PDB file of C-alpha atoms in Angstrom:
ATOM      1  CA  UNK A 204      39.075  14.039   1.783  1.00 54.00           C
ATOM      2  CA  UNK A 205      39.051  16.884   4.305  1.00 59.00           C
ATOM      3  CA  UNK A 206      35.504  16.113   5.565  1.00 87.00           C
ATOM      4  CA  UNK A 207      36.095  12.368   5.936  1.00 91.00           C
ATOM      5  CA  UNK A 208      36.835  10.558   9.179  1.00 91.00           C
ATOM      6  CA  UNK A 209      37.120   6.797   9.718  1.00 87.00           C
ATOM      7  CA  UNK A 210      36.771   4.992  13.039  1.00 90.00           C
ATOM      8  CA  UNK A 211      37.858   1.349  13.114  1.00 88.00           C
ATOM      9  CA  UNK A 212      36.365  -1.217  15.478  1.00 83.00           C
ATOM     10  CA  UNK A 213      37.366  -4.143  13.254  1.00 77.00           C
ATOM     11  CA  UNK A 214      40.777  -5.268  12.058  1.00 75.00           C
ATOM     12  CA  UNK A 215      42.098  -8.210  10.050  1.00 69.00           C
ATOM     13  CA  UNK A 216      42.755 -10.257  13.198  1.00 80.00           C
ATOM     14  CA  UNK A 217      39.177  -9.739  14.417  1.00 81.00           C
ATOM     15  CA  UNK A 218      37.795 -10.859  11.052  1.00 78.00           C
ATOM     16  CA  UNK A 219      40.076 -13.900  10.911  1.00 85.00           C
ATOM     17  CA  UNK A 220      39.066 -14.974  14.425  1.00 91.00           C
ATOM     18  CA  UNK A 221      35.387 -14.586  13.538  1.00 89.00           C
ATOM     19  CA  UNK A 222      35.803 -16.663  10.370  1.00 93.00           C
ATOM     20  CA  UNK A 223      37.640 -19.436  12.225  1.00 96.00           C
ATOM     21  CA  UNK A 224      34.939 -19.522  14.893  1.00 96.00           C
ATOM     22  CA  UNK A 225      32.056 -19.526  12.403  1.00 96.00           C
ATOM     23  CA  UNK A 226      33.582 -22.273  10.252  1.00 97.00           C
ATOM     24  CA  UNK A 227      34.512 -24.491  13.193  1.00 98.00           C
ATOM     25  CA  UNK A 228      31.138 -24.152  14.869  1.00 98.00           C
ATOM     26  CA  UNK A 229      29.111 -24.207  11.657  1.00 98.00           C
ATOM     27  CA  UNK A 230      30.683 -27.250   9.997  1.00 98.00           C
ATOM     28  CA  UNK A 231      30.742 -29.418  13.124  1.00 98.00           C
ATOM     29  CA  UNK A 232      27.043 -29.019  13.900  1.00 97.00           C
ATOM     30  CA  UNK A 233      24.018 -30.750  12.392  1.00 95.00           C
ATOM     31  CA  UNK A 234      22.759 -29.439  10.053  1.00 96.00           C
ATOM     32  CA  UNK A 235      25.881 -27.664   8.820  1.00 98.00           C
ATOM     33  CA  UNK A 236      25.816 -23.858   8.527  1.00 98.00           C
ATOM     34  CA  UNK A 237      28.046 -21.082   7.165  1.00 97.00           C
ATOM     35  CA  UNK A 238      26.980 -17.453   7.814  1.00 93.00           C
ATOM     36  CA  UNK A 239      26.192 -15.364   4.709  1.00 92.00           C
ATOM     37  CA  UNK A 240      28.541 -12.524   5.706  1.00 88.00           C
ATOM     38  CA  UNK A 241      31.438 -14.651   4.372  1.00 91.00           C
ATOM     39  CA  UNK A 242      30.091 -14.429   0.813  1.00 91.00           C
ATOM     40  CA  UNK A 243      31.431 -10.910   0.545  1.00 83.00           C
ATOM     41  CA  UNK A 244      35.100 -10.944  -0.317  1.00 83.00           C
ATOM     42  CA  UNK A 245      36.069  -8.908  -3.399  1.00 80.00           C
ATOM     43  CA  UNK A 246      34.818 -11.618  -5.779  1.00 89.00           C
ATOM     44  CA  UNK A 247      31.630 -12.164  -3.831  1.00 89.00           C
ATOM     45  CA  UNK A 248      30.877  -8.437  -3.858  1.00 84.00           C
ATOM     46  CA  UNK A 249      31.350  -8.368  -7.639  1.00 89.00           C
ATOM     47  CA  UNK A 250      28.981 -11.312  -8.031  1.00 94.00           C
ATOM     48  CA  UNK A 251      26.347  -9.693  -5.837  1.00 92.00           C
ATOM     49  CA  UNK A 252      26.479  -6.502  -7.899  1.00 90.00           C
ATOM     50  CA  UNK A 253      25.897  -8.686 -10.952  1.00 96.00           C
ATOM     51  CA  UNK A 254      22.954 -10.368  -9.197  1.00 97.00           C
ATOM     52  CA  UNK A 255      21.284  -6.994  -8.587  1.00 94.00           C
ATOM     53  CA  UNK A 256      21.179  -6.445 -12.363  1.00 95.00           C
ATOM     54  CA  UNK A 257      19.621  -9.829 -13.209  1.00 97.00           C
ATOM     55  CA  UNK A 258      16.051  -9.820 -14.546  1.00 97.00           C
ATOM     56  CA  UNK A 259      14.952 -12.313 -11.871  1.00 97.00           C
ATOM     57  CA  UNK A 260      16.328 -10.284  -8.954  1.00 97.00           C
ATOM     58  CA  UNK A 261      13.736  -7.567  -8.319  1.00 97.00           C
ATOM     59  CA  UNK A 262      14.535  -6.299  -4.744  1.00 97.00           C
ATOM     60  CA  UNK A 263      17.227  -3.782  -5.697  1.00 95.00           C
ATOM     61  CA  UNK A 264      15.130  -2.223  -8.475  1.00 96.00           C
ATOM     62  CA  UNK A 265      11.989  -2.200  -6.329  1.00 97.00           C
ATOM     63  CA  UNK A 266      13.723  -0.520  -3.392  1.00 97.00           C
ATOM     64  CA  UNK A 267      15.356   2.050  -5.667  1.00 96.00           C
ATOM     65  CA  UNK A 268      11.932   2.880  -7.124  1.00 97.00           C
ATOM     66  CA  UNK A 269      10.590   3.638  -3.636  1.00 98.00           C
ATOM     67  CA  UNK A 270      13.616   5.732  -2.695  1.00 97.00           C
ATOM     68  CA  UNK A 271      13.410   7.746  -5.900  1.00 96.00           C
ATOM     69  CA  UNK A 272       9.703   8.389  -5.438  1.00 97.00           C
ATOM     70  CA  UNK A 273       9.575   8.903  -1.673  1.00 97.00           C
ATOM     71  CA  UNK A 274      12.910  10.455  -0.685  1.00 97.00           C
ATOM     72  CA  UNK A 275      11.332  13.877  -0.284  1.00 96.00           C
ATOM     73  CA  UNK A 276       8.611  12.500   1.989  1.00 97.00           C
ATOM     74  CA  UNK A 277      11.187  10.643   4.071  1.00 97.00           C
ATOM     75  CA  UNK A 278      13.273  13.801   4.417  1.00 96.00           C
ATOM     76  CA  UNK A 279      10.248  15.885   5.396  1.00 96.00           C
ATOM     77  CA  UNK A 280       8.990  13.300   7.903  1.00 96.00           C
ATOM     78  CA  UNK A 281      12.315  12.966   9.704  1.00 96.00           C
ATOM     79  CA  UNK A 282      14.024  16.353   9.365  1.00 96.00           C
ATOM     80  CA  UNK A 283      17.240  14.376   9.730  1.00 96.00           C
ATOM     81  CA  UNK A 284      20.543  16.187  10.114  1.00 97.00           C
ATOM     82  CA  UNK A 285      22.502  12.945  10.557  1.00 97.00           C
ATOM     83  CA  UNK A 286      22.039   9.898   8.334  1.00 96.00           C
ATOM     84  CA  UNK A 287      23.400   6.596   9.684  1.00 96.00           C
ATOM     85  CA  UNK A 288      23.497   3.719   7.194  1.00 95.00           C
ATOM     86  CA  UNK A 289      24.042   0.162   8.406  1.00 94.00           C
ATOM     87  CA  UNK A 290      25.766  -2.056   5.833  1.00 88.00           C
ATOM     88  CA  UNK A 291      26.359   0.911   3.558  1.00 85.00           C
ATOM     89  CA  UNK A 292      28.438  -0.766   0.810  1.00 79.00           C
ATOM     90  CA  UNK A 293      28.743   1.574  -2.165  1.00 78.00           C
ATOM     91  CA  UNK A 294      26.142   4.018  -0.700  1.00 81.00           C
ATOM     92  CA  UNK A 295      24.615   4.184  -4.188  1.00 84.00           C
ATOM     93  CA  UNK A 296      20.948   3.953  -3.193  1.00 85.00           C
ATOM     94  CA  UNK A 297      21.478   6.294  -0.245  1.00 90.00           C
ATOM     95  CA  UNK A 298      22.292   9.125  -2.628  1.00 91.00           C
ATOM     96  CA  UNK A 299      18.568   9.544  -3.287  1.00 92.00           C
ATOM     97  CA  UNK A 300      18.066  10.343   0.397  1.00 94.00           C
ATOM     98  CA  UNK A 301      21.136  12.560   0.709  1.00 94.00           C
ATOM     99  CA  UNK A 302      20.070  14.650  -2.278  1.00 93.00           C
ATOM    100  CA  UNK A 303      16.587  15.090  -0.775  1.00 95.00           C
ATOM    101  CA  UNK A 304      17.922  16.317   2.581  1.00 94.00           C
ATOM    102  CA  UNK A 305      19.096  19.933   2.267  1.00 88.00           C
ATOM    103  CA  UNK A 306      19.617  20.160   6.032  1.00 92.00           C
ATOM    104  CA  UNK A 307      21.798  17.049   6.248  1.00 95.00           C
ATOM    105  CA  UNK A 308      25.026  17.717   8.147  1.00 95.00           C
ATOM    106  CA  UNK A 309      26.651  14.300   8.680  1.00 96.00           C
ATOM    107  CA  UNK A 310      26.570  10.905   6.967  1.00 95.00           C
ATOM    108  CA  UNK A 311      27.695   7.901   9.031  1.00 95.00           C
ATOM    109  CA  UNK A 312      28.197   4.818   6.821  1.00 92.00           C
ATOM    110  CA  UNK A 313      28.804   1.549   8.701  1.00 92.00           C
ATOM    111  CA  UNK A 314      30.379  -1.395   6.912  1.00 86.00           C
ATOM    112  CA  UNK A 315      32.910  -4.221   7.343  1.00 79.00           C
ATOM    113  CA  UNK A 316      34.769  -3.206   4.158  1.00 78.00           C
ATOM    114  CA  UNK A 317      37.214  -0.315   4.527  1.00 81.00           C
ATOM    115  CA  UNK A 318      37.643  -0.033   0.757  1.00 79.00           C
ATOM    116  CA  UNK A 319      33.874   0.275   0.294  1.00 79.00           C
ATOM    117  CA  UNK A 320      33.709   3.009   2.952  1.00 85.00           C
ATOM    118  CA  UNK A 321      36.538   5.086   1.540  1.00 88.00           C
ATOM    119  CA  UNK A 322      35.420   4.659  -2.071  1.00 85.00           C
ATOM    120  CA  UNK A 323      31.842   5.680  -1.308  1.00 85.00           C
ATOM    121  CA  UNK A 324      32.990   8.655   0.772  1.00 88.00           C
ATOM    122  CA  UNK A 325      35.235   9.914  -2.001  1.00 88.00           C
ATOM    123  CA  UNK A 326      32.397   9.769  -4.534  1.00 87.00           C
ATOM    124  CA  UNK A 327      29.896  11.423  -2.183  1.00 88.00           C
ATOM    125  CA  UNK A 328      32.190  14.255  -1.169  1.00 89.00           C
ATOM    126  CA  UNK A 329      32.950  15.021  -4.790  1.00 89.00           C
ATOM    127  CA  UNK A 330      29.244  15.816  -5.264  1.00 88.00           C
ATOM    128  CA  UNK A 331      28.488  17.101  -1.739  1.00 88.00           C
ATOM    129  CA  UNK A 332      31.614  18.915  -0.537  1.00 88.00           C
ATOM    130  CA  UNK A 333      29.869  20.422   2.510  1.00 89.00           C
ATOM    131  CA  UNK A 334      28.736  17.025   3.799  1.00 93.00           C
ATOM    132  CA  UNK A 335      30.661  15.562   6.731  1.00 94.00           C
ATOM    133  CA  UNK A 336      31.311  11.811   6.480  1.00 94.00           C
ATOM    134  CA  UNK A 337      32.258   9.885   9.614  1.00 94.00           C
ATOM    135  CA  UNK A 338      32.603   6.241   8.583  1.00 92.00           C
ATOM    136  CA  UNK A 339      32.576   3.310  11.007  1.00 91.00           C
ATOM    137  CA  UNK A 340      34.475   0.153  10.100  1.00 88.00           C
ATOM    138  CA  UNK A 341      32.302  -2.116  12.211  1.00 87.00           C
ATOM    139  CA  UNK A 342      29.947  -5.091  12.347  1.00 85.00           C
ATOM    140  CA  UNK A 343      26.492  -3.513  12.472  1.00 85.00           C
ATOM    141  CA  UNK A 344      25.020  -6.600  14.166  1.00 82.00           C
ATOM    142  CA  UNK A 345      27.037  -5.692  17.261  1.00 81.00           C
ATOM    143  CA  UNK A 346      26.342  -2.766  19.583  1.00 81.00           C
ATOM    144  CA  UNK A 347      27.593   0.450  17.970  1.00 86.00           C
ATOM    145  CA  UNK A 348      28.919   3.644  19.494  1.00 86.00           C
ATOM    146  CA  UNK A 349      27.843   6.352  17.078  1.00 90.00           C
ATOM    147  CA  UNK A 350      29.949   9.511  16.693  1.00 91.00           C
ATOM    148  CA  UNK A 351      28.697  12.810  18.066  1.00 91.00           C
ATOM    149  CA  UNK A 352      26.579  14.493  15.418  1.00 93.00           C
ATOM    150  CA  UNK A 353      23.531  16.753  15.280  1.00 93.00           C
ATOM    151  CA  UNK A 354      20.016  15.343  15.564  1.00 92.00           C
ATOM    152  CA  UNK A 355      17.539  14.282  14.539  1.00 96.00           C
ATOM    153  CA  UNK A 356      19.178  11.077  13.291  1.00 96.00           C
ATOM    154  CA  UNK A 357      17.793   8.749  10.651  1.00 97.00           C
ATOM    155  CA  UNK A 358      19.168   5.195  10.820  1.00 97.00           C
ATOM    156  CA  UNK A 359      18.847   3.435   7.463  1.00 97.00           C
ATOM    157  CA  UNK A 360      18.936  -0.335   6.910  1.00 97.00           C
ATOM    158  CA  UNK A 361      18.275  -1.085   3.252  1.00 95.00           C
ATOM    159  CA  UNK A 362      18.312  -4.052   0.895  1.00 93.00           C
ATOM    160  CA  UNK A 363      16.082  -6.381   2.879  1.00 95.00           C
ATOM    161  CA  UNK A 364      19.169  -7.443   4.860  1.00 94.00           C
ATOM    162  CA  UNK A 365      17.016  -7.703   7.998  1.00 97.00           C
ATOM    163  CA  UNK A 366      15.694 -10.902   6.413  1.00 97.00           C
ATOM    164  CA  UNK A 367      19.088 -12.616   6.754  1.00 95.00           C
ATOM    165  CA  UNK A 368      18.603 -12.711  10.530  1.00 95.00           C
ATOM    166  CA  UNK A 369      16.660 -15.409  12.345  1.00 95.00           C
ATOM    167  CA  UNK A 370      13.714 -14.113  14.420  1.00 96.00           C
ATOM    168  CA  UNK A 371      15.644 -14.066  17.750  1.00 97.00           C
ATOM    169  CA  UNK A 372      18.549 -12.327  15.978  1.00 95.00           C
ATOM    170  CA  UNK A 373      16.139  -9.778  14.464  1.00 96.00           C
ATOM    171  CA  UNK A 374      14.706  -9.031  17.896  1.00 97.00           C
ATOM    172  CA  UNK A 375      18.194  -8.490  19.316  1.00 96.00           C
ATOM    173  CA  UNK A 376      19.240  -6.359  16.347  1.00 95.00           C
ATOM    174  CA  UNK A 377      16.131  -4.143  16.446  1.00 97.00           C
ATOM    175  CA  UNK A 378      16.597  -3.667  20.195  1.00 95.00           C
ATOM    176  CA  UNK A 379      20.182  -2.528  19.549  1.00 94.00           C
ATOM    177  CA  UNK A 380      18.932  -0.046  16.924  1.00 95.00           C
ATOM    178  CA  UNK A 381      16.317   1.252  19.361  1.00 95.00           C
ATOM    179  CA  UNK A 382      19.112   1.828  21.874  1.00 93.00           C
ATOM    180  CA  UNK A 383      20.788   4.175  19.349  1.00 91.00           C
ATOM    181  CA  UNK A 384      17.689   6.311  18.921  1.00 93.00           C
ATOM    182  CA  UNK A 385      16.808   9.433  20.883  1.00 93.00           C
ATOM    183  CA  UNK A 386      13.363  11.082  20.851  1.00 89.00           C
ATOM    184  CA  UNK A 387      12.796  12.386  17.324  1.00 88.00           C
ATOM    185  CA  UNK A 388      15.154   9.864  15.713  1.00 96.00           C
ATOM    186  CA  UNK A 389      13.841   7.300  13.217  1.00 97.00           C
ATOM    187  CA  UNK A 390      14.617   4.011  11.456  1.00 98.00           C
ATOM    188  CA  UNK A 391      14.087   3.473   7.724  1.00 98.00           C
ATOM    189  CA  UNK A 392      14.138  -0.252   6.932  1.00 98.00           C
ATOM    190  CA  UNK A 393      13.807  -2.236   3.713  1.00 98.00           C
ATOM    191  CA  UNK A 394      11.845  -5.501   3.754  1.00 98.00           C
ATOM    192  CA  UNK A 395      11.136  -7.890   0.919  1.00 98.00           C
ATOM    193  CA  UNK A 396       7.500  -9.003   0.942  1.00 98.00           C
ATOM    194  CA  UNK A 397       5.837 -12.420   0.746  1.00 98.00           C
ATOM    195  CA  UNK A 398       4.783 -13.216  -2.829  1.00 97.00           C
ATOM    196  CA  UNK A 399       4.456 -16.088  -5.287  1.00 97.00           C
ATOM    197  CA  UNK A 400       6.897 -18.939  -4.628  1.00 97.00           C
ATOM    198  CA  UNK A 401       8.008 -19.080  -8.277  1.00 97.00           C
ATOM    199  CA  UNK A 402       9.045 -15.407  -8.223  1.00 97.00           C
ATOM    200  CA  UNK A 403      10.933 -15.810  -4.959  1.00 97.00           C
ATOM    201  CA  UNK A 404      12.816 -18.960  -5.936  1.00 98.00           C
ATOM    202  CA  UNK A 405      13.806 -17.517  -9.328  1.00 97.00           C
ATOM    203  CA  UNK A 406      15.314 -14.477  -7.584  1.00 98.00           C
ATOM    204  CA  UNK A 407      17.708 -16.806  -5.743  1.00 98.00           C
ATOM    205  CA  UNK A 408      18.307 -19.352  -8.514  1.00 98.00           C
ATOM    206  CA  UNK A 409      18.709 -17.358 -11.718  1.00 97.00           C
ATOM    207  CA  UNK A 410      18.960 -18.936 -15.150  1.00 97.00           C
ATOM    208  CA  UNK A 411      22.511 -17.649 -15.729  1.00 97.00           C
ATOM    209  CA  UNK A 412      23.864 -19.291 -12.576  1.00 98.00           C
ATOM    210  CA  UNK A 413      25.222 -16.082 -11.053  1.00 98.00           C
ATOM    211  CA  UNK A 414      23.570 -16.733  -7.680  1.00 98.00           C
ATOM    212  CA  UNK A 415      24.979 -20.277  -7.717  1.00 98.00           C
ATOM    213  CA  UNK A 416      28.479 -18.870  -8.200  1.00 98.00           C
ATOM    214  CA  UNK A 417      27.848 -16.349  -5.421  1.00 97.00           C
ATOM    215  CA  UNK A 418      26.699 -19.092  -3.044  1.00 98.00           C
ATOM    216  CA  UNK A 419      29.694 -21.313  -3.836  1.00 98.00           C
ATOM    217  CA  UNK A 420      32.076 -18.406  -3.331  1.00 95.00           C
ATOM    218  CA  UNK A 421      31.849 -18.971   0.432  1.00 96.00           C
ATOM    219  CA  UNK A 422      33.729 -22.233  -0.143  1.00 97.00           C
ATOM    220  CA  UNK A 423      36.483 -20.342  -1.981  1.00 96.00           C
ATOM    221  CA  UNK A 424      36.770 -17.979   1.004  1.00 94.00           C
ATOM    222  CA  UNK A 425      37.217 -20.920   3.399  1.00 97.00           C
ATOM    223  CA  UNK A 426      39.780 -22.516   1.079  1.00 97.00           C
ATOM    224  CA  UNK A 427      41.824 -19.331   0.716  1.00 95.00           C
ATOM    225  CA  UNK A 428      41.675 -18.053   4.283  1.00 94.00           C
ATOM    226  CA  UNK A 429      41.763 -21.317   6.235  1.00 97.00           C
ATOM    227  CA  UNK A 430      43.553 -23.738   3.932  1.00 97.00           C
ATOM    228  CA  UNK A 431      40.476 -25.749   3.004  1.00 97.00           C
ATOM    229  CA  UNK A 432      40.196 -28.146   0.105  1.00 96.00           C
ATOM    230  CA  UNK A 433      36.572 -27.624  -0.865  1.00 97.00           C
ATOM    231  CA  UNK A 434      35.868 -28.055  -4.582  1.00 94.00           C
ATOM    232  CA  UNK A 435      32.942 -25.962  -5.717  1.00 94.00           C
ATOM    233  CA  UNK A 436      32.032 -28.448  -8.462  1.00 96.00           C
ATOM    234  CA  UNK A 437      31.359 -31.062  -5.756  1.00 97.00           C
ATOM    235  CA  UNK A 438      28.442 -28.995  -4.406  1.00 98.00           C
ATOM    236  CA  UNK A 439      25.147 -27.975  -5.993  1.00 98.00           C
ATOM    237  CA  UNK A 440      23.443 -24.647  -5.340  1.00 98.00           C
ATOM    238  CA  UNK A 441      19.942 -25.077  -3.920  1.00 98.00           C
ATOM    239  CA  UNK A 442      17.285 -22.416  -3.252  1.00 98.00           C
ATOM    240  CA  UNK A 443      14.015 -23.451  -1.601  1.00 98.00           C
ATOM    241  CA  UNK A 444      10.987 -21.643  -0.193  1.00 98.00           C
ATOM    242  CA  UNK A 445      10.217 -22.542   3.420  1.00 98.00           C
ATOM    243  CA  UNK A 446       6.453 -22.033   3.590  1.00 97.00           C
ATOM    244  CA  UNK A 447       6.236 -22.479   7.356  1.00 97.00           C
ATOM    245  CA  UNK A 448       8.723 -19.720   8.157  1.00 98.00           C
ATOM    246  CA  UNK A 449       8.148 -17.685   4.974  1.00 98.00           C
ATOM    247  CA  UNK A 450      11.786 -17.450   4.035  1.00 98.00           C
ATOM    248  CA  UNK A 451      14.085 -18.536   1.223  1.00 98.00           C
ATOM    249  CA  UNK A 452      16.877 -20.923   2.188  1.00 98.00           C
ATOM    250  CA  UNK A 453      20.089 -21.057   0.170  1.00 98.00           C
ATOM    251  CA  UNK A 454      22.036 -24.254   0.594  1.00 98.00           C
ATOM    252  CA  UNK A 455      25.041 -26.077  -0.833  1.00 98.00           C
ATOM    253  CA  UNK A 456      24.360 -29.792  -1.387  1.00 98.00           C
ATOM    254  CA  UNK A 457      27.156 -32.372  -1.612  1.00 98.00           C
ATOM    255  CA  UNK A 458      26.839 -34.212  -4.915  1.00 98.00           C
ATOM    256  CA  UNK A 459      28.538 -37.296  -3.455  1.00 98.00           C
ATOM    257  CA  UNK A 460      30.202 -38.490  -0.258  1.00 97.00           C
ATOM    258  CA  UNK A 461      33.240 -36.336   0.576  1.00 96.00           C
ATOM    259  CA  UNK A 462      35.791 -35.454   3.249  1.00 97.00           C
ATOM    260  CA  UNK A 463      36.977 -31.851   3.341  1.00 98.00           C
ATOM    261  CA  UNK A 464      40.170 -30.882   5.155  1.00 98.00           C
ATOM    262  CA  UNK A 465      40.572 -27.415   6.694  1.00 98.00           C
ATOM    263  CA  UNK A 466      44.230 -27.168   7.650  1.00 98.00           C
ATOM    264  CA  UNK A 467      44.104 -23.978   9.755  1.00 97.00           C
ATOM    265  CA  UNK A 468      41.563 -25.638  12.056  1.00 97.00           C
ATOM    266  CA  UNK A 469      43.126 -29.118  11.950  1.00 97.00           C
ATOM    267  CA  UNK A 470      39.641 -30.238  10.951  1.00 98.00           C
ATOM    268  CA  UNK A 471      38.240 -32.924   8.655  1.00 98.00           C
ATOM    269  CA  UNK A 472      34.586 -32.424   7.726  1.00 98.00           C
ATOM    270  CA  UNK A 473      32.713 -35.491   6.433  1.00 98.00           C
ATOM    271  CA  UNK A 474      29.800 -35.074   4.017  1.00 98.00           C
ATOM    272  CA  UNK A 475      27.269 -37.717   3.112  1.00 98.00           C
ATOM    273  CA  UNK A 476      25.926 -37.659  -0.427  1.00 98.00           C
ATOM    274  CA  UNK A 477      23.103 -35.105  -0.469  1.00 98.00           C
ATOM    275  CA  UNK A 478      24.108 -33.482   2.815  1.00 98.00           C
ATOM    276  CA  UNK A 479      23.687 -29.712   2.837  1.00 98.00           C
ATOM    277  CA  UNK A 480      25.248 -26.570   4.265  1.00 98.00           C
ATOM    278  CA  UNK A 481      22.737 -23.815   5.001  1.00 98.00           C
ATOM    279  CA  UNK A 482      24.405 -20.601   3.818  1.00 98.00           C
ATOM    280  CA  UNK A 483      21.590 -18.035   3.973  1.00 97.00           C
ATOM    281  CA  UNK A 484      18.013 -17.438   4.920  1.00 98.00           C
ATOM    282  CA  UNK A 485      16.164 -14.515   3.396  1.00 98.00           C
ATOM    283  CA  UNK A 486      12.926 -13.901   5.271  1.00 98.00           C
ATOM    284  CA  UNK A 487       9.990 -12.261   3.519  1.00 98.00           C
ATOM    285  CA  UNK A 488       7.594 -10.053   5.442  1.00 98.00           C
ATOM    286  CA  UNK A 489       4.052  -8.794   5.812  1.00 98.00           C
ATOM    287  CA  UNK A 490       3.201  -5.306   7.108  1.00 98.00           C
ATOM    288  CA  UNK A 491       1.530  -6.504  10.297  1.00 98.00           C
ATOM    289  CA  UNK A 492       4.517  -8.701  11.149  1.00 98.00           C
ATOM    290  CA  UNK A 493       6.980  -5.843  10.638  1.00 98.00           C
ATOM    291  CA  UNK A 494       4.821  -3.602  12.820  1.00 98.00           C
ATOM    292  CA  UNK A 495       4.782  -6.207  15.618  1.00 98.00           C
ATOM    293  CA  UNK A 496       8.545  -6.761  15.524  1.00 98.00           C
ATOM    294  CA  UNK A 497       9.224  -3.036  15.630  1.00 98.00           C
ATOM    295  CA  UNK A 498       6.765  -2.549  18.490  1.00 97.00           C
ATOM    296  CA  UNK A 499       8.436  -5.339  20.462  1.00 97.00           C
ATOM    297  CA  UNK A 500      11.697  -3.397  20.153  1.00 96.00           C
ATOM    298  CA  UNK A 501      10.086  -0.148  21.334  1.00 95.00           C
ATOM    299  CA  UNK A 502       9.490   1.494  17.956  1.00 97.00           C
ATOM    300  CA  UNK A 503       6.282   2.610  16.285  1.00 96.00           C
ATOM    301  CA  UNK A 504       5.815   2.143  12.531  1.00 98.00           C
ATOM    302  CA  UNK A 505       4.551   5.465  11.173  1.00 97.00           C
ATOM    303  CA  UNK A 506       4.958   5.178   7.382  1.00 98.00           C
ATOM    304  CA  UNK A 507       4.817   2.224   4.966  1.00 98.00           C
ATOM    305  CA  UNK A 508       5.708   2.545   1.286  1.00 98.00           C
ATOM    306  CA  UNK A 509       5.826  -0.152  -1.406  1.00 98.00           C
ATOM    307  CA  UNK A 510       6.958  -0.177  -5.010  1.00 98.00           C
ATOM    308  CA  UNK A 511       4.312  -0.052  -7.741  1.00 98.00           C
ATOM    309  CA  UNK A 512       4.139  -3.859  -7.981  1.00 97.00           C
ATOM    310  CA  UNK A 513       3.855  -4.339  -4.216  1.00 97.00           C
ATOM    311  CA  UNK A 514       6.973  -6.517  -4.072  1.00 98.00           C
ATOM    312  CA  UNK A 515       9.106  -4.600  -1.562  1.00 98.00           C
ATOM    313  CA  UNK A 516       8.506  -2.149   1.268  1.00 98.00           C
ATOM    314  CA  UNK A 517      10.270   0.640   3.108  1.00 98.00           C
ATOM    315  CA  UNK A 518       9.005   1.320   6.615  1.00 98.00           C
ATOM    316  CA  UNK A 519       9.689   4.382   8.730  1.00 98.00           C
ATOM    317  CA  UNK A 520       9.466   3.958  12.479  1.00 98.00           C
ATOM    318  CA  UNK A 521      10.238   6.145  15.453  1.00 96.00           C
ATOM    319  CA  UNK A 522      11.366   5.451  18.995  1.00 90.00           C
ATOM    320  CA  UNK A 523       8.270   5.337  21.151  1.00 78.00           C
ATOM    321  CA  UNK A 524       7.830   8.737  22.692  1.00 63.00           C
ATOM    322  CA  UNK A 525       9.539  10.403  19.697  1.00 51.00           C
ATOM    323  CA  UNK A 526       7.926  12.715  17.149  1.00 49.00           C
ATOM    324  CA  UNK A 527       7.755  11.788  13.449  1.00 46.00           C
TER     325      UNK A 527
END
């Protein structure tokens, strides 16, 4: 791939240290917590792709509908010559934007999976041989040093992933994105919207049990990487709507009293019957709340698009003082 460049800021040792820290801190606190980023080993990624095709899981289809219908407007509004995608994965949805941007010079995918970055780049360059791809193997929740590339830049954060961050984490993340933006640069962000509780819970607790398997996969990651002896059958998948905070909580609930050993940490974790591990929050949003959070980070929301059913939104915002 002659137009492909990869910059690494993560390596296996960094990831292993982060996992050890997250498991030690998360399983020795009350209530217990495991961060959702550890869902995504090879098996977890396969399960998530399966989730996106489930009838109950609407966000992927809804966001794709907006991208297909509005890509031309997004391209015209931003005039972007560089597209930066945070948490790029397969870059499948981003193709709609790339194909609508005739003046695009450089695509900068950012992901923690090197195989995802190289695979997506190979597929993109086969269809867009004049596109330059400068991939970053990095954790997008940390401060990023973007490669030199022509402006204006459009930073893209799709999938409603912003909802996996707690409000203080969102504020820190949006401030870090604002720090990347120069006048004329913009942020395109996907947000799942508040809706009926039954629809939301079903999206995270499907009838086929795929989301349950995805949730329990984090235990398999701990077992494999840190010598744990979790047994997935000993835990039940739970998805609940938190009305106060307007977010879904995914949890793993111990079916009975248990003691789990994690050899790499020399740790024994006791569980009472019914005790839970919080594995993910997925916040749902309203337009005025998104506007306030962006403004607090120094960005102005200029465009707001939803799918035809009003389930999901893409917002376009610009660094204050910029022109979009």
